[in-house]
Amino acid sequence: MRFDVITLFPDLVQSVAESGVVGRAAKADLIDLYCWNPRDYTTDVHRTVDGRPYGGGPGMVMKPECLVDAIRDIRAINASKSIATKVIYLSPQGKTLNQSAIKKMSTEQGLIFLCGRYEGVDERVLEMEVDEEWSLGDYVLSGGELGAMVLIDSITRLLPDVLGHKDSAEQDSFSDGLLDCPHYTRPEVYAGKEIPDVLKSGNHQRIAKWRRQQALGRTQQRRPELVENRILDAEDKQLLQDFLENIKEN
Ligand code: 9D3
């Protein structure tokens, strides 16, 4: 997978590939990450990337020419390597990202992430060049870079050969649409708090059942909309009912 990021803060975006899963994937050439600075596509002496909004108002808007020139340069490079490419704009106006959107993106060959700063990007860039617009959620960031980094991280870990079998993306609780069960490690007693007996039972079927029940119960309690939008089989229904009845008792 090839990522090209158009950003006024290339060092910030590159730092996503310096450690962890993305770092290893980059080192193993499972991903390529390139950053492009719109400032390098300006033609005036001041290297101006922003302008005042038509119609007035506060803030500045990113000028279209340098952004479109950067996108077309990247498109030409990718076309010469037969890399099919989608352009994604990170913005508060986009649809909210979720795991199914990430999964779809992970099947692309090349992704161009356009990161806005200031009030955003001249609308004509979006009309001419952008395929999809995505948001991280309903809160205010100062630009799209963190969005691009989130996408690079969450897409990369879905790529073949990036994660080991042990913690494969398939095993993830969230790819099942539920929140995770609680996790414990040694010591057995910490701050006077013991771990649940079932986890010491050695009975792997009981443990799996307990974990499933915890996942269902916690999802119902914390994110009820995730449970309402799915059909539970008879066993899940029973596990959830038992979980909720135990809560009342305690
Ligand atoms: C306070 C400025 N706002 C005026 C109504 C609008 C605004 C403009 C530009 C708010 C944020 C931004 C910059 N944000 C992003 O580029 C961004 C973002 C976000 O702010 N929230 C969630 N996801 C994303 S993805 C890119």
PDB file of C-alpha atoms and ligand atoms in Angstrom:
ATOM      1  CA  MET A   1       0.000   0.000   0.000  1.00  0.00           C
ATOM      2  CA  ARG A   2       1.219   3.462  -0.887  1.00  0.00           C
ATOM      3  CA  PHE A   3       0.242   6.530   1.175  1.00  0.00           C
ATOM      4  CA  ASP A   4       0.837  10.053  -0.113  1.00  0.00           C
ATOM      5  CA  VAL A   5       0.032  12.842   2.311  1.00  0.00           C
ATOM      6  CA  ILE A   6      -0.336  16.484   1.327  1.00  0.00           C
ATOM      7  CA  THR A   7       0.478  18.469   4.427  1.00  0.00           C
ATOM      8  CA  LEU A   8       2.068  21.658   5.721  1.00  0.00           C
ATOM      9  CA  PHE A   9       3.517  19.503   8.549  1.00  0.00           C
ATOM     10  CA  PRO A  10       5.348  16.607   6.856  1.00  0.00           C
ATOM     11  CA  ASP A  11       7.514  15.865   9.932  1.00  0.00           C
ATOM     12  CA  LEU A  12       4.425  15.403  12.082  1.00  0.00           C
ATOM     13  CA  VAL A  13       2.911  12.922   9.615  1.00  0.00           C
ATOM     14  CA  GLN A  14       6.215  11.049   9.036  1.00  0.00           C
ATOM     15  CA  SER A  15       6.490  10.457  12.777  1.00  0.00           C
ATOM     16  CA  VAL A  16       3.632   7.929  12.524  1.00  0.00           C
ATOM     17  CA  ALA A  17       6.068   5.598  10.715  1.00  0.00           C
ATOM     18  CA  GLU A  18       8.833   5.910  13.325  1.00  0.00           C
ATOM     19  CA  SER A  19       7.499   3.414  15.847  1.00  0.00           C
ATOM     20  CA  GLY A  20       5.170   0.534  16.480  1.00  0.00           C
ATOM     21  CA  VAL A  21       3.187  -1.423  13.934  1.00  0.00           C
ATOM     22  CA  VAL A  22       3.393   1.258  11.222  1.00  0.00           C
ATOM     23  CA  GLY A  23       7.143   1.630  11.775  1.00  0.00           C
ATOM     24  CA  ARG A  24       7.692  -2.100  11.299  1.00  0.00           C
ATOM     25  CA  ALA A  25       5.436  -2.182   8.240  1.00  0.00           C
ATOM     26  CA  ALA A  26       7.406   0.694   6.681  1.00  0.00           C
ATOM     27  CA  LYS A  27      10.730  -0.997   7.434  1.00  0.00           C
ATOM     28  CA  ALA A  28       9.472  -4.235   5.890  1.00  0.00           C
ATOM     29  CA  ASP A  29       8.330  -2.313   2.771  1.00  0.00           C
ATOM     30  CA  LEU A  30       4.724  -3.363   3.335  1.00  0.00           C
ATOM     31  CA  ILE A  31       3.786   0.317   3.108  1.00  0.00           C
ATOM     32  CA  ASP A  32       5.310   3.389   1.471  1.00  0.00           C
ATOM     33  CA  LEU A  33       4.684   6.786   3.053  1.00  0.00           C
ATOM     34  CA  TYR A  34       5.449   9.993   1.163  1.00  0.00           C
ATOM     35  CA  CYS A  35       4.685  13.540   2.259  1.00  0.00           C
ATOM     36  CA  TRP A  36       4.187  16.498  -0.040  1.00  0.00           C
ATOM     37  CA  ASN A  37       4.305  20.095   1.161  1.00  0.00           C
ATOM     38  CA  PRO A  38       1.905  22.438  -0.655  1.00  0.00           C
ATOM     39  CA  ARG A  39       4.434  25.203  -0.029  1.00  0.00           C
ATOM     40  CA  ASP A  40       6.773  23.467  -2.498  1.00  0.00           C
ATOM     41  CA  TYR A  41       4.090  23.956  -5.173  1.00  0.00           C
ATOM     42  CA  THR A  42       3.724  27.714  -4.722  1.00  0.00           C
ATOM     43  CA  THR A  43       5.111  30.058  -7.334  1.00  0.00           C
ATOM     44  CA  ASP A  44       5.137  33.439  -5.560  1.00  0.00           C
ATOM     45  CA  VAL A  45       8.119  34.810  -3.602  1.00  0.00           C
ATOM     46  CA  HIS A  46       6.272  34.531  -0.283  1.00  0.00           C
ATOM     47  CA  ARG A  47       5.312  30.889  -0.959  1.00  0.00           C
ATOM     48  CA  THR A  48       1.713  31.674  -0.049  1.00  0.00           C
ATOM     49  CA  VAL A  49      -0.507  28.683   0.691  1.00  0.00           C
ATOM     50  CA  ASP A  50      -3.535  30.524   2.128  1.00  0.00           C
ATOM     51  CA  GLY A  51      -5.821  33.401   1.311  1.00  0.00           C
ATOM     52  CA  ARG A  52      -8.638  35.429   2.849  1.00  0.00           C
ATOM     53  CA  PRO A  53     -12.133  33.991   2.474  1.00  0.00           C
ATOM     54  CA  TYR A  54     -14.362  35.465  -0.258  1.00  0.00           C
ATOM     55  CA  GLY A  55     -17.427  36.903   1.449  1.00  0.00           C
ATOM     56  CA  GLY A  56     -15.421  37.863   4.509  1.00  0.00           C
ATOM     57  CA  GLY A  57     -15.226  36.277   7.901  1.00  0.00           C
ATOM     58  CA  PRO A  58     -12.487  35.009  10.183  1.00  0.00           C
ATOM     59  CA  GLY A  59      -9.602  32.720   9.345  1.00  0.00           C
ATOM     60  CA  MET A  60      -7.869  31.787   6.128  1.00  0.00           C
ATOM     61  CA  VAL A  61      -8.538  29.253   3.355  1.00  0.00           C
ATOM     62  CA  MET A  62      -5.969  27.043   1.614  1.00  0.00           C
ATOM     63  CA  LYS A  63      -5.404  28.206  -1.953  1.00  0.00           C
ATOM     64  CA  PRO A  64      -6.387  25.757  -4.696  1.00  0.00           C
ATOM     65  CA  GLU A  65      -3.451  25.934  -7.144  1.00  0.00           C
ATOM     66  CA  CYS A  66      -0.699  24.401  -5.007  1.00  0.00           C
ATOM     67  CA  LEU A  67      -2.987  21.650  -3.755  1.00  0.00           C
ATOM     68  CA  VAL A  68      -4.238  20.626  -7.195  1.00  0.00           C
ATOM     69  CA  ASP A  69      -0.688  20.732  -8.602  1.00  0.00           C
ATOM     70  CA  ALA A  70       0.517  18.447  -5.792  1.00  0.00           C
ATOM     71  CA  ILE A  71      -2.359  16.010  -6.303  1.00  0.00           C
ATOM     72  CA  ARG A  72      -1.701  15.858 -10.061  1.00  0.00           C
ATOM     73  CA  ASP A  73       2.015  15.228  -9.507  1.00  0.00           C
ATOM     74  CA  ILE A  74       1.235  12.320  -7.186  1.00  0.00           C
ATOM     75  CA  ARG A  75      -1.415  10.952  -9.566  1.00  0.00           C
ATOM     76  CA  ALA A  76       1.122  10.988 -12.431  1.00  0.00           C
ATOM     77  CA  ILE A  77       3.717   9.126 -10.350  1.00  0.00           C
ATOM     78  CA  ASN A  78       1.177   6.532  -9.233  1.00  0.00           C
ATOM     79  CA  ALA A  79      -0.175   6.100 -12.776  1.00  0.00           C
ATOM     80  CA  SER A  80       3.364   5.455 -14.029  1.00  0.00           C
ATOM     81  CA  LYS A  81       3.613   2.635 -11.471  1.00  0.00           C
ATOM     82  CA  SER A  82       0.077   1.372 -12.252  1.00  0.00           C
ATOM     83  CA  ILE A  83      -1.019   2.215  -8.693  1.00  0.00           C
ATOM     84  CA  ALA A  84      -4.769   2.897  -8.643  1.00  0.00           C
ATOM     85  CA  THR A  85      -5.294   5.907  -6.388  1.00  0.00           C
ATOM     86  CA  LYS A  86      -8.086   7.470  -4.342  1.00  0.00           C
ATOM     87  CA  VAL A  87      -7.981  10.988  -2.894  1.00  0.00           C
ATOM     88  CA  ILE A  88      -9.333  11.420   0.610  1.00  0.00           C
ATOM     89  CA  TYR A  89      -9.899  14.775   2.301  1.00  0.00           C
ATOM     90  CA  LEU A  90      -9.869  14.837   6.096  1.00  0.00           C
ATOM     91  CA  SER A  91     -12.354  17.382   7.358  1.00  0.00           C
ATOM     92  CA  PRO A  92     -15.022  18.020   9.987  1.00  0.00           C
ATOM     93  CA  GLN A  93     -17.604  17.945   7.149  1.00  0.00           C
ATOM     94  CA  GLY A  94     -16.829  14.321   6.267  1.00  0.00           C
ATOM     95  CA  LYS A  95     -18.670  11.185   7.332  1.00  0.00           C
ATOM     96  CA  THR A  96     -17.437   9.828  10.659  1.00  0.00           C
ATOM     97  CA  LEU A  97     -14.803   7.123  10.249  1.00  0.00           C
ATOM     98  CA  ASN A  98     -15.541   3.580  11.385  1.00  0.00           C
ATOM     99  CA  GLN A  99     -13.902   0.183  11.036  1.00  0.00           C
ATOM    100  CA  SER A 100     -15.863  -0.801   7.926  1.00  0.00           C
ATOM    101  CA  ALA A 101     -14.655   2.342   6.096  1.00  0.00           C
ATOM    102  CA  ILE A 102     -11.084   1.536   7.185  1.00  0.00           C
ATOM    103  CA  LYS A 103     -11.480  -2.037   5.914  1.00  0.00           C
ATOM    104  CA  LYS A 104     -12.568  -0.791   2.472  1.00  0.00           C
ATOM    105  CA  MET A 105      -9.659   1.655   2.295  1.00  0.00           C
ATOM    106  CA  SER A 106      -7.242  -1.161   3.144  1.00  0.00           C
ATOM    107  CA  THR A 107      -8.115  -2.811  -0.195  1.00  0.00           C
ATOM    108  CA  GLU A 108      -6.896   0.187  -2.242  1.00  0.00           C
ATOM    109  CA  GLN A 109      -3.462   0.284  -3.882  1.00  0.00           C
ATOM    110  CA  GLY A 110      -2.760   3.956  -3.264  1.00  0.00           C
ATOM    111  CA  LEU A 111      -4.347   6.616  -1.072  1.00  0.00           C
ATOM    112  CA  ILE A 112      -3.716  10.354  -1.191  1.00  0.00           C
ATOM    113  CA  PHE A 113      -4.630  12.107   2.052  1.00  0.00           C
ATOM    114  CA  LEU A 114      -5.274  15.827   1.748  1.00  0.00           C
ATOM    115  CA  CYS A 115      -4.809  17.592   5.089  1.00  0.00           C
ATOM    116  CA  GLY A 116      -6.380  20.996   5.516  1.00  0.00           C
ATOM    117  CA  ARG A 117      -5.209  23.688   7.921  1.00  0.00           C
ATOM    118  CA  TYR A 118      -6.793  27.044   8.804  1.00  0.00           C
ATOM    119  CA  GLU A 119     -10.547  27.042   7.972  1.00  0.00           C
ATOM    120  CA  GLY A 120     -10.065  24.371   5.304  1.00  0.00           C
ATOM    121  CA  VAL A 121      -9.503  24.024   1.569  1.00  0.00           C
ATOM    122  CA  ASP A 122     -10.978  26.006  -1.344  1.00  0.00           C
ATOM    123  CA  GLU A 123     -14.145  24.106  -2.328  1.00  0.00           C
ATOM    124  CA  ARG A 124     -13.081  23.803  -5.984  1.00  0.00           C
ATOM    125  CA  VAL A 125     -10.269  21.432  -5.004  1.00  0.00           C
ATOM    126  CA  LEU A 126     -12.825  19.113  -3.465  1.00  0.00           C
ATOM    127  CA  GLU A 127     -15.074  19.245  -6.549  1.00  0.00           C
ATOM    128  CA  MET A 128     -12.194  18.623  -8.949  1.00  0.00           C
ATOM    129  CA  GLU A 129      -9.977  16.121  -7.172  1.00  0.00           C
ATOM    130  CA  VAL A 130     -11.432  14.575  -4.008  1.00  0.00           C
ATOM    131  CA  ASP A 131     -13.163  11.178  -4.007  1.00  0.00           C
ATOM    132  CA  GLU A 132     -14.115  10.871  -0.324  1.00  0.00           C
ATOM    133  CA  GLU A 133     -14.316  13.168   2.707  1.00  0.00           C
ATOM    134  CA  TRP A 134     -13.918  11.714   6.210  1.00  0.00           C
ATOM    135  CA  SER A 135     -13.982  13.079   9.763  1.00  0.00           C
ATOM    136  CA  LEU A 136     -12.599  11.633  13.015  1.00  0.00           C
ATOM    137  CA  GLY A 137     -15.684  12.691  14.951  1.00  0.00           C
ATOM    138  CA  ASP A 138     -17.542  15.685  16.283  1.00  0.00           C
ATOM    139  CA  TYR A 139     -14.785  17.660  17.985  1.00  0.00           C
ATOM    140  CA  VAL A 140     -12.446  20.347  16.708  1.00  0.00           C
ATOM    141  CA  LEU A 141      -8.879  19.617  15.581  1.00  0.00           C
ATOM    142  CA  SER A 142      -6.486  22.184  14.127  1.00  0.00           C
ATOM    143  CA  GLY A 143      -5.972  20.286  10.897  1.00  0.00           C
ATOM    144  CA  GLY A 144      -6.266  17.030   9.007  1.00  0.00           C
ATOM    145  CA  GLU A 145      -2.846  15.579   9.884  1.00  0.00           C
ATOM    146  CA  LEU A 146      -4.007  13.601  12.903  1.00  0.00           C
ATOM    147  CA  GLY A 147      -6.774  12.200  10.702  1.00  0.00           C
ATOM    148  CA  ALA A 148      -4.248  11.052   8.092  1.00  0.00           C
ATOM    149  CA  MET A 149      -2.133   9.478  10.840  1.00  0.00           C
ATOM    150  CA  VAL A 150      -5.150   7.685  12.281  1.00  0.00           C
ATOM    151  CA  LEU A 151      -5.955   6.304   8.826  1.00  0.00           C
ATOM    152  CA  ILE A 152      -2.367   5.213   8.155  1.00  0.00           C
ATOM    153  CA  ASP A 153      -2.272   3.401  11.499  1.00  0.00           C
ATOM    154  CA  SER A 154      -5.647   1.707  11.278  1.00  0.00           C
ATOM    155  CA  ILE A 155      -5.289   0.731   7.595  1.00  0.00           C
ATOM    156  CA  THR A 156      -1.725  -0.548   7.944  1.00  0.00           C
ATOM    157  CA  ARG A 157      -2.577  -3.012  10.698  1.00  0.00           C
ATOM    158  CA  LEU A 158      -5.177  -4.600   8.401  1.00  0.00           C
ATOM    159  CA  LEU A 159      -2.702  -5.255   5.581  1.00  0.00           C
ATOM    160  CA  PRO A 160      -1.575  -8.829   4.893  1.00  0.00           C
ATOM    161  CA  ASP A 161       1.604  -9.806   6.795  1.00  0.00           C
ATOM    162  CA  VAL A 162       1.638  -6.706   9.055  1.00  0.00           C
ATOM    163  CA  LEU A 163       0.287  -8.304  12.242  1.00  0.00           C
ATOM    164  CA  GLY A 164       1.346 -11.736  13.435  1.00  0.00           C
ATOM    165  CA  HIS A 165      -1.252 -14.482  13.625  1.00  0.00           C
ATOM    166  CA  LYS A 166      -1.476 -14.150  17.436  1.00  0.00           C
ATOM    167  CA  ASP A 167      -2.898 -10.637  17.469  1.00  0.00           C
ATOM    168  CA  SER A 168      -4.316 -10.716  13.956  1.00  0.00           C
ATOM    169  CA  ALA A 169      -6.852  -8.097  12.949  1.00  0.00           C
ATOM    170  CA  GLU A 170      -9.438 -10.891  12.573  1.00  0.00           C
ATOM    171  CA  GLN A 171      -9.195 -11.664  16.286  1.00  0.00           C
ATOM    172  CA  ASP A 172      -9.919  -8.079  17.289  1.00  0.00           C
ATOM    173  CA  SER A 173     -13.028  -7.692  19.337  1.00  0.00           C
ATOM    174  CA  PHE A 174     -14.021  -4.526  17.493  1.00  0.00           C
ATOM    175  CA  SER A 175     -13.898  -6.162  14.073  1.00  0.00           C
ATOM    176  CA  ASP A 176     -16.688  -8.270  15.582  1.00  0.00           C
ATOM    177  CA  GLY A 177     -18.555  -5.016  16.374  1.00  0.00           C
ATOM    178  CA  LEU A 178     -18.328  -5.483  20.158  1.00  0.00           C
ATOM    179  CA  LEU A 179     -16.154  -3.848  22.810  1.00  0.00           C
ATOM    180  CA  ASP A 180     -13.374  -5.953  24.307  1.00  0.00           C
ATOM    181  CA  CYS A 181     -13.571  -8.030  27.493  1.00  0.00           C
ATOM    182  CA  PRO A 182     -11.439  -7.065  30.555  1.00  0.00           C
ATOM    183  CA  HIS A 183      -7.771  -8.145  30.505  1.00  0.00           C
ATOM    184  CA  TYR A 184      -5.502  -9.093  33.423  1.00  0.00           C
ATOM    185  CA  THR A 185      -1.867 -10.021  33.890  1.00  0.00           C
ATOM    186  CA  ARG A 186       0.334 -10.787  36.906  1.00  0.00           C
ATOM    187  CA  PRO A 187       0.347 -10.188  39.844  1.00  0.00           C
ATOM    188  CA  GLU A 188      -2.650 -12.290  40.817  1.00  0.00           C
ATOM    189  CA  VAL A 189      -3.518  -9.805  43.590  1.00  0.00           C
ATOM    190  CA  TYR A 190      -2.819  -6.130  42.986  1.00  0.00           C
ATOM    191  CA  ALA A 191      -3.806  -3.384  45.437  1.00  0.00           C
ATOM    192  CA  GLY A 192      -5.920  -5.999  47.187  1.00  0.00           C
ATOM    193  CA  LYS A 193      -7.859  -6.670  43.978  1.00  0.00           C
ATOM    194  CA  GLU A 194      -8.046 -10.265  42.755  1.00  0.00           C
ATOM    195  CA  ILE A 195      -8.541 -11.425  39.202  1.00  0.00           C
ATOM    196  CA  PRO A 196     -11.753 -13.272  38.277  1.00  0.00           C
ATOM    197  CA  ASP A 197     -11.536 -16.955  39.335  1.00  0.00           C
ATOM    198  CA  VAL A 198     -12.670 -18.206  35.929  1.00  0.00           C
ATOM    199  CA  LEU A 199      -9.448 -16.936  34.330  1.00  0.00           C
ATOM    200  CA  LYS A 200      -7.444 -19.278  36.602  1.00  0.00           C
ATOM    201  CA  SER A 201      -9.708 -22.279  36.006  1.00  0.00           C
ATOM    202  CA  GLY A 202      -7.773 -23.543  33.007  1.00  0.00           C
ATOM    203  CA  ASN A 203     -11.147 -24.360  31.446  1.00  0.00           C
ATOM    204  CA  HIS A 204     -10.752 -22.722  28.064  1.00  0.00           C
ATOM    205  CA  GLN A 205     -14.376 -23.170  27.070  1.00  0.00           C
ATOM    206  CA  ARG A 206     -15.582 -21.485  30.284  1.00  0.00           C
ATOM    207  CA  ILE A 207     -13.027 -18.711  29.782  1.00  0.00           C
ATOM    208  CA  ALA A 208     -14.161 -18.100  26.206  1.00  0.00           C
ATOM    209  CA  LYS A 209     -17.780 -17.996  27.353  1.00  0.00           C
ATOM    210  CA  TRP A 210     -16.955 -15.549  30.174  1.00  0.00           C
ATOM    211  CA  ARG A 211     -15.056 -13.279  27.791  1.00  0.00           C
ATOM    212  CA  ARG A 212     -17.908 -13.300  25.291  1.00  0.00           C
ATOM    213  CA  GLN A 213     -20.339 -12.475  28.101  1.00  0.00           C
ATOM    214  CA  GLN A 214     -18.186  -9.606  29.343  1.00  0.00           C
ATOM    215  CA  ALA A 215     -17.869  -8.232  25.791  1.00  0.00           C
ATOM    216  CA  LEU A 216     -21.641  -8.392  25.270  1.00  0.00           C
ATOM    217  CA  GLY A 217     -22.450  -6.941  28.700  1.00  0.00           C
ATOM    218  CA  ARG A 218     -19.978  -4.088  28.567  1.00  0.00           C
ATOM    219  CA  THR A 219     -21.069  -3.207  25.032  1.00  0.00           C
ATOM    220  CA  GLN A 220     -24.714  -3.126  26.134  1.00  0.00           C
ATOM    221  CA  GLN A 221     -23.822  -0.884  29.078  1.00  0.00           C
ATOM    222  CA  ARG A 222     -21.388   1.490  27.393  1.00  0.00           C
ATOM    223  CA  ARG A 223     -22.474   1.480  23.738  1.00  0.00           C
ATOM    224  CA  PRO A 224     -26.065   0.200  23.622  1.00  0.00           C
ATOM    225  CA  GLU A 225     -26.441   1.318  19.980  1.00  0.00           C
ATOM    226  CA  LEU A 226     -23.833  -1.293  18.965  1.00  0.00           C
ATOM    227  CA  VAL A 227     -25.944  -4.078  20.480  1.00  0.00           C
ATOM    228  CA  GLU A 228     -29.291  -2.769  19.217  1.00  0.00           C
ATOM    229  CA  ASN A 229     -28.033  -2.806  15.608  1.00  0.00           C
ATOM    230  CA  ARG A 230     -27.278  -6.534  15.583  1.00  0.00           C
ATOM    231  CA  ILE A 231     -29.001  -9.847  15.824  1.00  0.00           C
ATOM    232  CA  LEU A 232     -27.880 -11.976  18.785  1.00  0.00           C
ATOM    233  CA  ASP A 233     -28.103 -15.752  18.555  1.00  0.00           C
ATOM    234  CA  ALA A 234     -29.767 -17.664  21.412  1.00  0.00           C
ATOM    235  CA  GLU A 235     -26.479 -18.250  23.266  1.00  0.00           C
ATOM    236  CA  ASP A 236     -25.408 -14.575  23.122  1.00  0.00           C
ATOM    237  CA  LYS A 237     -28.896 -13.533  24.263  1.00  0.00           C
ATOM    238  CA  GLN A 238     -28.666 -15.809  27.291  1.00  0.00           C
ATOM    239  CA  LEU A 239     -25.110 -14.655  28.151  1.00  0.00           C
ATOM    240  CA  LEU A 240     -26.195 -11.010  27.985  1.00  0.00           C
ATOM    241  CA  GLN A 241     -29.336 -11.618  30.030  1.00  0.00           C
ATOM    242  CA  ASP A 242     -27.302 -13.393  32.733  1.00  0.00           C
ATOM    243  CA  PHE A 243     -24.745 -10.566  32.748  1.00  0.00           C
ATOM    244  CA  LEU A 244     -27.421  -7.902  33.194  1.00  0.00           C
ATOM    245  CA  GLU A 245     -29.187  -9.890  35.952  1.00  0.00           C
ATOM    246  CA  ASN A 246     -25.907 -10.266  37.852  1.00  0.00           C
ATOM    247  CA  ILE A 247     -25.395  -6.492  37.684  1.00  0.00           C
ATOM    248  CA  LYS A 248     -28.748  -5.920  39.425  1.00  0.00           C
ATOM    249  CA  GLU A 249     -27.848  -8.389  42.179  1.00  0.00           C
ATOM    250  CA  ASN A 250     -24.450  -6.778  42.890  1.00  0.00           C
TER     251      ASN A 250
HETATM  252  C1  9D3 B   1     -13.180  26.407  14.793  1.00  0.00           C
HETATM  253  C2  9D3 B   1     -13.123  26.432  13.298  1.00  0.00           C
HETATM  254  N1  9D3 B   1     -14.411  25.994  12.795  1.00  0.00           N
HETATM  255  C3  9D3 B   1     -15.219  27.163  12.458  1.00  0.00           C
HETATM  256  C4  9D3 B   1     -16.682  26.825  12.473  1.00  0.00           C
HETATM  257  C5  9D3 B   1     -14.355  25.096  11.657  1.00  0.00           C
HETATM  258  C6  9D3 B   1     -13.161  24.225  11.550  1.00  0.00           C
HETATM  259  C7  9D3 B   1     -12.280  24.393  10.501  1.00  0.00           C
HETATM  260  C8  9D3 B   1     -11.175  23.569  10.377  1.00  0.00           C
HETATM  261  C9  9D3 B   1     -12.920  23.221  12.472  1.00  0.00           C
HETATM  262  C10 9D3 B   1     -11.791  22.395  12.352  1.00  0.00           C
HETATM  263  C11 9D3 B   1     -10.928  22.571  11.308  1.00  0.00           C
HETATM  264  C12 9D3 B   1      -9.735  21.686  11.153  1.00  0.00           C
HETATM  265  N2  9D3 B   1     -10.099  20.275  11.311  1.00  0.00           N
HETATM  266  C13 9D3 B   1      -9.703  19.329  10.475  1.00  0.00           C
HETATM  267  O1  9D3 B   1      -8.993  19.603   9.533  1.00  0.00           O
HETATM  268  C14 9D3 B   1     -10.175  17.976  10.678  1.00  0.00           C
HETATM  269  C15 9D3 B   1     -11.019  17.405  11.682  1.00  0.00           C
HETATM  270  C16 9D3 B   1     -11.673  17.982  12.819  1.00  0.00           C
HETATM  271  O2  9D3 B   1     -11.554  19.168  13.164  1.00  0.00           O
HETATM  272  N3  9D3 B   1     -12.453  17.168  13.580  1.00  0.00           N
HETATM  273  C17 9D3 B   1     -12.621  15.851  13.312  1.00  0.00           C
HETATM  274  N4  9D3 B   1     -12.043  15.286  12.273  1.00  0.00           N
HETATM  275  C18 9D3 B   1     -11.258  16.067  11.475  1.00  0.00           C
HETATM  276  S1  9D3 B   1     -10.445  15.542  10.127  1.00  0.00           S
HETATM  277  C19 9D3 B   1      -9.796  17.002   9.775  1.00  0.00           C
END
